[in-house]
mmCIF file of C-alpha atoms in Angstrom:
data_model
loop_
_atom_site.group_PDB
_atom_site.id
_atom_site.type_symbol
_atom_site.label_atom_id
_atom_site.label_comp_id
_atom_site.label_asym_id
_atom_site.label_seq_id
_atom_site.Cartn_x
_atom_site.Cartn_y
_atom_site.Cartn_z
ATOM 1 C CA UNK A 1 -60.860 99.788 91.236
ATOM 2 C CA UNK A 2 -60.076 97.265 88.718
ATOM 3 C CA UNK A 3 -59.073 93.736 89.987
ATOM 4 C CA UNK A 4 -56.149 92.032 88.100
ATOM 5 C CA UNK A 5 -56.496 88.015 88.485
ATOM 6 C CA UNK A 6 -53.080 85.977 87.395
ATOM 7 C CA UNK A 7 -52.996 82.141 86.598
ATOM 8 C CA UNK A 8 -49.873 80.652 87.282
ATOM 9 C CA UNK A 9 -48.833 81.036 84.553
ATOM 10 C CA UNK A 10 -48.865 84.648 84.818
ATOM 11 C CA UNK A 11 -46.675 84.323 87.879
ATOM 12 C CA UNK A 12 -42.795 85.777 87.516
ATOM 13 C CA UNK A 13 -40.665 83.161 87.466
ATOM 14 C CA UNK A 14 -38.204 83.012 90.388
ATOM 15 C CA UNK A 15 -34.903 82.891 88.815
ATOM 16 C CA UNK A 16 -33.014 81.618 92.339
ATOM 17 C CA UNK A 17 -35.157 78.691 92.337
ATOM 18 C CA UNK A 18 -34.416 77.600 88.838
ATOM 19 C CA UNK A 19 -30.731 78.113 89.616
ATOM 20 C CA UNK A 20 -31.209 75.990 92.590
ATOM 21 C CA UNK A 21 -32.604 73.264 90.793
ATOM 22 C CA UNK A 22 -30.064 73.239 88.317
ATOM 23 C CA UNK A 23 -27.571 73.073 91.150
ATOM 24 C CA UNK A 24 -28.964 70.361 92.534
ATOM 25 C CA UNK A 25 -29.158 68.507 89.246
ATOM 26 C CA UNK A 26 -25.500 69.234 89.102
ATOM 27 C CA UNK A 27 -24.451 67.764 92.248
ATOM 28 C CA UNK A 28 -26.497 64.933 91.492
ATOM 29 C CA UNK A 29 -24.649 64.229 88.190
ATOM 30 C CA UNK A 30 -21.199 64.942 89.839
ATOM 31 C CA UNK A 31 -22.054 62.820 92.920
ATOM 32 C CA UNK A 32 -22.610 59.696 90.432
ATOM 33 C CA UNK A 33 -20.114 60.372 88.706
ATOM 34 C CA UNK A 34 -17.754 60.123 91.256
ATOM 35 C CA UNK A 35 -19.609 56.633 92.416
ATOM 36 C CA UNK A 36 -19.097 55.563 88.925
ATOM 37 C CA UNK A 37 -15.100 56.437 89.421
ATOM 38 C CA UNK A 38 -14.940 54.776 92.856
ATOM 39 C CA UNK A 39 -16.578 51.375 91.048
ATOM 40 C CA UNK A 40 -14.184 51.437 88.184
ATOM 41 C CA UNK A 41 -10.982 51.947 90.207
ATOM 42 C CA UNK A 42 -12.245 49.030 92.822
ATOM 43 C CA UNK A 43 -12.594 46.625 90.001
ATOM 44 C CA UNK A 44 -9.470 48.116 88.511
ATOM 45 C CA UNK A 45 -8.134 46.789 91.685
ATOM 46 C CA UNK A 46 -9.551 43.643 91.832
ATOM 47 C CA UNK A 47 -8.264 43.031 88.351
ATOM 48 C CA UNK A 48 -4.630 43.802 88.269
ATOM 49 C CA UNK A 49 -4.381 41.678 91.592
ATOM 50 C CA UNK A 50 -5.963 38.600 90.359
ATOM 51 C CA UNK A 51 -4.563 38.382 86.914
ATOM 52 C CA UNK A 52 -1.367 40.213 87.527
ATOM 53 C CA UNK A 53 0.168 40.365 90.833
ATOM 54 C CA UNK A 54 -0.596 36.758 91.633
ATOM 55 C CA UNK A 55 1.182 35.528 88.844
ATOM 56 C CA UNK A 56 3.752 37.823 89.052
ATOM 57 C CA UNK A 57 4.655 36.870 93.112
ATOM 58 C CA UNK A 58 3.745 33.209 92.575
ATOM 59 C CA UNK A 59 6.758 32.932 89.651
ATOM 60 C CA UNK A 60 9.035 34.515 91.886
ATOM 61 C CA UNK A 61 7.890 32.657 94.767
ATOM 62 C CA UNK A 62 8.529 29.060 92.188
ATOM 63 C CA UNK A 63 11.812 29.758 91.199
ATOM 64 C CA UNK A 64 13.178 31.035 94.766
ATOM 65 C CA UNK A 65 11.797 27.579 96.629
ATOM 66 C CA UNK A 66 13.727 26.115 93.458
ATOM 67 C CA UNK A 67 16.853 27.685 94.323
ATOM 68 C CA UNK A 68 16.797 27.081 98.025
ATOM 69 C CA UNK A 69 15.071 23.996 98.503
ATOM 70 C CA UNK A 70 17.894 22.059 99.588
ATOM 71 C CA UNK A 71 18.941 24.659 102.307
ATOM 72 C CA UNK A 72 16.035 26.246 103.431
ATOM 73 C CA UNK A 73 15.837 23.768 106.170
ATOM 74 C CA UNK A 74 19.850 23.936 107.460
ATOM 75 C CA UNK A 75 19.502 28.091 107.389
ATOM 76 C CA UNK A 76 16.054 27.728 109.173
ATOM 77 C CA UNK A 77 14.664 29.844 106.821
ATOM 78 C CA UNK A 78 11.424 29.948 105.487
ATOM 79 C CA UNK A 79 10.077 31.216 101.395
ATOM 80 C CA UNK A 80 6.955 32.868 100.509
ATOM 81 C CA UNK A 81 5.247 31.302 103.578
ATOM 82 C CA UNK A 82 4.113 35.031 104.743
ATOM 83 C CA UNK A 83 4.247 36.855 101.829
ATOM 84 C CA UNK A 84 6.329 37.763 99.068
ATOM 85 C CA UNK A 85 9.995 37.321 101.474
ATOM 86 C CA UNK A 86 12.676 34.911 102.848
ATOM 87 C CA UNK A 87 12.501 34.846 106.560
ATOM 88 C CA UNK A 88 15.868 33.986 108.594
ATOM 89 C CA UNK A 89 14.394 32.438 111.793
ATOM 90 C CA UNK A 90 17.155 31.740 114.035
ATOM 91 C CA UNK A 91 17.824 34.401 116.582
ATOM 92 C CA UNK A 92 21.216 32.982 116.530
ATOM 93 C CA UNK A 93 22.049 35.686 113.774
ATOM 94 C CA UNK A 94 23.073 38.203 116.298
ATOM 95 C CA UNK A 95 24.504 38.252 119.790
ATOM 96 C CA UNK A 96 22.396 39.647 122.379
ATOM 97 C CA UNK A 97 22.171 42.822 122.149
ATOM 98 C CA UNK A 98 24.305 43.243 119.352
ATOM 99 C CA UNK A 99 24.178 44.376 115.901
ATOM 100 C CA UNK A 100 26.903 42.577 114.740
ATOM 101 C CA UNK A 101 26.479 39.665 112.351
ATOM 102 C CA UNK A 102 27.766 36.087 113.655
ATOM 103 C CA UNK A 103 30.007 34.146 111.907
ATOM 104 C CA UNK A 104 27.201 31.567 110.965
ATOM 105 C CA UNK A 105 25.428 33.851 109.989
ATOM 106 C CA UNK A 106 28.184 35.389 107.647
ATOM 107 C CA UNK A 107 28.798 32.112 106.130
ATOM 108 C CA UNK A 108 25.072 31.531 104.860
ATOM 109 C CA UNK A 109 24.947 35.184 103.289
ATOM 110 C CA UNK A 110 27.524 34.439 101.332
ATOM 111 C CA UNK A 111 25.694 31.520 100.027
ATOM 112 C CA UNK A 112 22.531 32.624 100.163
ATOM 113 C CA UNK A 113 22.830 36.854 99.108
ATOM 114 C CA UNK A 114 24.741 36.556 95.075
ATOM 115 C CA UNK A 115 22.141 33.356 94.285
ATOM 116 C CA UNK A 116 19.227 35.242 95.661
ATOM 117 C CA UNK A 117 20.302 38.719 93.485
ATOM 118 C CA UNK A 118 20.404 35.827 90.691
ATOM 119 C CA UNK A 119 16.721 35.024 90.939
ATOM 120 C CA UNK A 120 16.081 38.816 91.448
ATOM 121 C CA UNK A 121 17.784 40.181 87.874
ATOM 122 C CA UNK A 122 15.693 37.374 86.295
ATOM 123 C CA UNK A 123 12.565 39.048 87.713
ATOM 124 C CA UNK A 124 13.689 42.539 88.243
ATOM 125 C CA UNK A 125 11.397 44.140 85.543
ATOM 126 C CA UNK A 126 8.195 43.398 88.338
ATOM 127 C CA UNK A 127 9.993 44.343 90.916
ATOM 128 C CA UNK A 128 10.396 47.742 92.682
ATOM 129 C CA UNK A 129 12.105 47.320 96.462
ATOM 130 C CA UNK A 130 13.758 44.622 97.891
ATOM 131 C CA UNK A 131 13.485 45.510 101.772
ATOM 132 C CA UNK A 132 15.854 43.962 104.364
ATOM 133 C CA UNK A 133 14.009 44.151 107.445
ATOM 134 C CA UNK A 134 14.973 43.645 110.860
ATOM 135 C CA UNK A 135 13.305 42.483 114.002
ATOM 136 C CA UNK A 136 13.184 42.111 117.499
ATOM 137 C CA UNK A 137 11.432 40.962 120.449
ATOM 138 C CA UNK A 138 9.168 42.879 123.044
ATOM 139 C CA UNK A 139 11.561 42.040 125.581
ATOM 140 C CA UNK A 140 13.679 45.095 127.167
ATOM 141 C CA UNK A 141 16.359 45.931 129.614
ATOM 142 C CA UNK A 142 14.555 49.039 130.008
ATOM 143 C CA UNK A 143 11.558 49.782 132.726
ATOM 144 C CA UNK A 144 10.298 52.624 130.512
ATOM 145 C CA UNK A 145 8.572 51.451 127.681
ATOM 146 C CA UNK A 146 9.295 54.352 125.029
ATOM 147 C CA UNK A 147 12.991 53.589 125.755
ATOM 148 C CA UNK A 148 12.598 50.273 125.149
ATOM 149 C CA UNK A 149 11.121 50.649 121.861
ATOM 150 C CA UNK A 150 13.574 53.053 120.452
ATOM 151 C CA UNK A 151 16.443 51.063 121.382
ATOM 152 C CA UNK A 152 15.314 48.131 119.776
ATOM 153 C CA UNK A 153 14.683 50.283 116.731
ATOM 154 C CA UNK A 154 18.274 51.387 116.390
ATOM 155 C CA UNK A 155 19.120 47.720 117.056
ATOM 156 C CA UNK A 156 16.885 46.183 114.828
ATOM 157 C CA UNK A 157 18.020 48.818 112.344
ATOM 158 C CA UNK A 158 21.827 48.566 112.730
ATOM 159 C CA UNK A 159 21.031 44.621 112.401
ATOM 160 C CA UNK A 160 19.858 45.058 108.557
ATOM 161 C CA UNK A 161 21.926 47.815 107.764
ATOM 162 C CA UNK A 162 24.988 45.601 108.456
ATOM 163 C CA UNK A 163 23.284 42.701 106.636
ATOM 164 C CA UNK A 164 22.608 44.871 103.589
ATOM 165 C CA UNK A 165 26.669 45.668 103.944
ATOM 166 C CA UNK A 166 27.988 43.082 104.606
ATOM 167 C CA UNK A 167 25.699 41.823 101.323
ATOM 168 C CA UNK A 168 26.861 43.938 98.885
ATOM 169 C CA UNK A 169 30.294 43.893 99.829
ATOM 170 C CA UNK A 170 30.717 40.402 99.122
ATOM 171 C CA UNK A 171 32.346 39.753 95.839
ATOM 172 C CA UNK A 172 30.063 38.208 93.108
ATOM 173 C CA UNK A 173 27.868 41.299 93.940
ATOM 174 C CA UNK A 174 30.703 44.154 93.836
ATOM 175 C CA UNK A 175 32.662 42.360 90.402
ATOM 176 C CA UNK A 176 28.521 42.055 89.276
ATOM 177 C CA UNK A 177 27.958 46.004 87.917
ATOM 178 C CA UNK A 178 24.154 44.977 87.129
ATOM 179 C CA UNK A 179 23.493 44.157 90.621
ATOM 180 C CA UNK A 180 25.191 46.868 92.373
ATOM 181 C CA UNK A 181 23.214 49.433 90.077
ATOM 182 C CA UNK A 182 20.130 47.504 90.389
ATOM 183 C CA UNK A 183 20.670 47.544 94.276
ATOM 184 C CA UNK A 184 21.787 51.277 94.570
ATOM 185 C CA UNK A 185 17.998 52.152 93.581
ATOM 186 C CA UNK A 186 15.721 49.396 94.989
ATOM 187 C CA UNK A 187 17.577 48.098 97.910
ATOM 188 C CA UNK A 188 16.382 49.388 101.105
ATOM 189 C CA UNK A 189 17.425 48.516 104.995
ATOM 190 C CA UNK A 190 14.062 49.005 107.686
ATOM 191 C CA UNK A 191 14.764 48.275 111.540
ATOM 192 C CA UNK A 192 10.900 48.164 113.149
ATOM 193 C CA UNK A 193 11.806 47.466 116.475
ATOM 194 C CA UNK A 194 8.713 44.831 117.449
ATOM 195 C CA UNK A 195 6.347 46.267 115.929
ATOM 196 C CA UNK A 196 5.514 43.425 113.734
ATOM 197 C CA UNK A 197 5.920 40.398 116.816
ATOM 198 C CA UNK A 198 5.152 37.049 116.099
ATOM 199 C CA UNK A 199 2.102 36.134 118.045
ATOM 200 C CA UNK A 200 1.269 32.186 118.850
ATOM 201 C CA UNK A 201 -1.974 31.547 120.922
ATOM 202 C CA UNK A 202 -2.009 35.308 122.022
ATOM 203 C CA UNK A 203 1.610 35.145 123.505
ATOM 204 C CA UNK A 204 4.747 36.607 121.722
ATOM 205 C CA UNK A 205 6.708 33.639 120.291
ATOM 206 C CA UNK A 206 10.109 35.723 121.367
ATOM 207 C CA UNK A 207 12.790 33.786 119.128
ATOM 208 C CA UNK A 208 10.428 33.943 116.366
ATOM 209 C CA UNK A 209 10.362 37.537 116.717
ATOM 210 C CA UNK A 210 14.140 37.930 116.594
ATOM 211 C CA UNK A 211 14.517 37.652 112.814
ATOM 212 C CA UNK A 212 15.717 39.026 109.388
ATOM 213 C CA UNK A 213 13.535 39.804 106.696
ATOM 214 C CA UNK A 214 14.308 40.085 102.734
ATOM 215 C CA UNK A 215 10.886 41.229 101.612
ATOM 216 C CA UNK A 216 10.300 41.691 97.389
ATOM 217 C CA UNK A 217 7.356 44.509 96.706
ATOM 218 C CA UNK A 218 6.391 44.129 93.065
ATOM 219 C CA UNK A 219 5.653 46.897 91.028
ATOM 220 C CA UNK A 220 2.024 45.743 91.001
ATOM 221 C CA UNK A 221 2.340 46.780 94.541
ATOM 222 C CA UNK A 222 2.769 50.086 93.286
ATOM 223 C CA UNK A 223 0.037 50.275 91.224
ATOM 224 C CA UNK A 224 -2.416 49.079 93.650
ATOM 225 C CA UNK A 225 -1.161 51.869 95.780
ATOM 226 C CA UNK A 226 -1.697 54.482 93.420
ATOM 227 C CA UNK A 227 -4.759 53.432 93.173
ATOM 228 C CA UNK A 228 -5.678 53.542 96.814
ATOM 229 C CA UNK A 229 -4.740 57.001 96.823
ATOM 230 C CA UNK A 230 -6.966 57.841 94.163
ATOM 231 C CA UNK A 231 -9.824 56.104 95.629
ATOM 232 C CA UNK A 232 -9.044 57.593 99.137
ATOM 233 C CA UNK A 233 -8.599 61.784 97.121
ATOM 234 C CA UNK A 234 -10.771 61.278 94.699
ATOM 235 C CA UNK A 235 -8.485 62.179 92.363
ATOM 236 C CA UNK A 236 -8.182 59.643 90.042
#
């Protein structure tokens, strides 16, 4: 019987382990890619914050301290110290309790709401949502927890629901057509209960955290989201 000797390179080749390796190589090129894509959108990221965004909220930030600077102080209220918002400190705004706005409080929204939508048309190109956000304390009438939460959620909500009202009812913003159509699509009212309480050496400063918020997001904002999402899909 006749023996039949094969080199290697005689040998069949195996046509799953090519496709294997050509698999592999695939994943390997796809998996880089996709590193490559997660870079680029983190310094995408980087860069529209620093050389956008910053300007963007630190203009607004200028010419609102400009506007207020004389009453910031009477009103208690504080600019661009947290943030791209006005803060209304005093939990004098509201009864106990109640939803309903004081007649202080009245008094300095009429001052302070058609000169504020004045800074905002000059600056409404960058922005997307002015949020009026209400808050209250940890403090509750009720033993159970859950309850206590959800009624300060309706109350912190009625609170900046009203305010919005009682905003844009006042005249120089209903005779002013570019505000109210400006506010009907970017003007939004947010009651979150205590979720966000003002803490001071690990104990809830409670008047603190009985306030009203008017908080600008820019559409910078926006675009940084957007690109979370993509980083956090992979779908850019």
């Amino acid at each position: 019987m006749r023996r039949v000797w094969r080199t290697s390179q005689d040998q069949p080749m195996n046509p799953f382990k090519e496709h294997t390796n050509d698999e592999d190589h695939w994943m390997s090129v796809s998996d880089m890619m996709a590193g490559l894509m997660m870079v680029f959108l983190f310094i995408a990221i980087i860069y529209i914050r620093n050389y956008f965004d910053t300007d963007v909220s630190e203009q607004i930030c200028a010419d609102l301290q400009q506007e207020f600077k004389q009453d910031a102080q009477r009103w208690d209220m504080s600019i661009c110290e947290h943030g791209l918002l006005i803060r209304f400190k005093s939990d004098g705004n509201f009864a106990v309790g109640s939803a309903k706005l004081s007649n202080n409080f009245k008094v300095i929204l009429g001052d302070f709401f058609p000169r504020f939508m004045g800074v905002i048309s000059q600056h409404k190109h960058n922005i997307s949502e002015l949020r009026i956000e209400g808050h209250t304390d940890s403090q509750s009438r009720y033993n159970n927890q859950l309850e206590g939460y959800l009624y300060n959620t309706k109350l912190s909500q009625d609170r900046s629901r009203n305010v919005m009202e009682y905003g844009l009812n006042l005249d120089p913003i209903i005779l002013n057509k570019e505000y109210l159509n400006w506010a009907y699509s970017h003007i939004t009212a947010h009651g979150l209960s205590y979720s966000q309480r003002i803490m001071v050496d690990n104990k809830e400063d409670y008047a603190a955290s009985r306030r009203v918020e008017f908080r600008l997001r820019t559409k910078t904002e926006d675009k940084l989201i957007d690109l979370a999402n993509q980083l956090t899909t992979g779908n850019p």
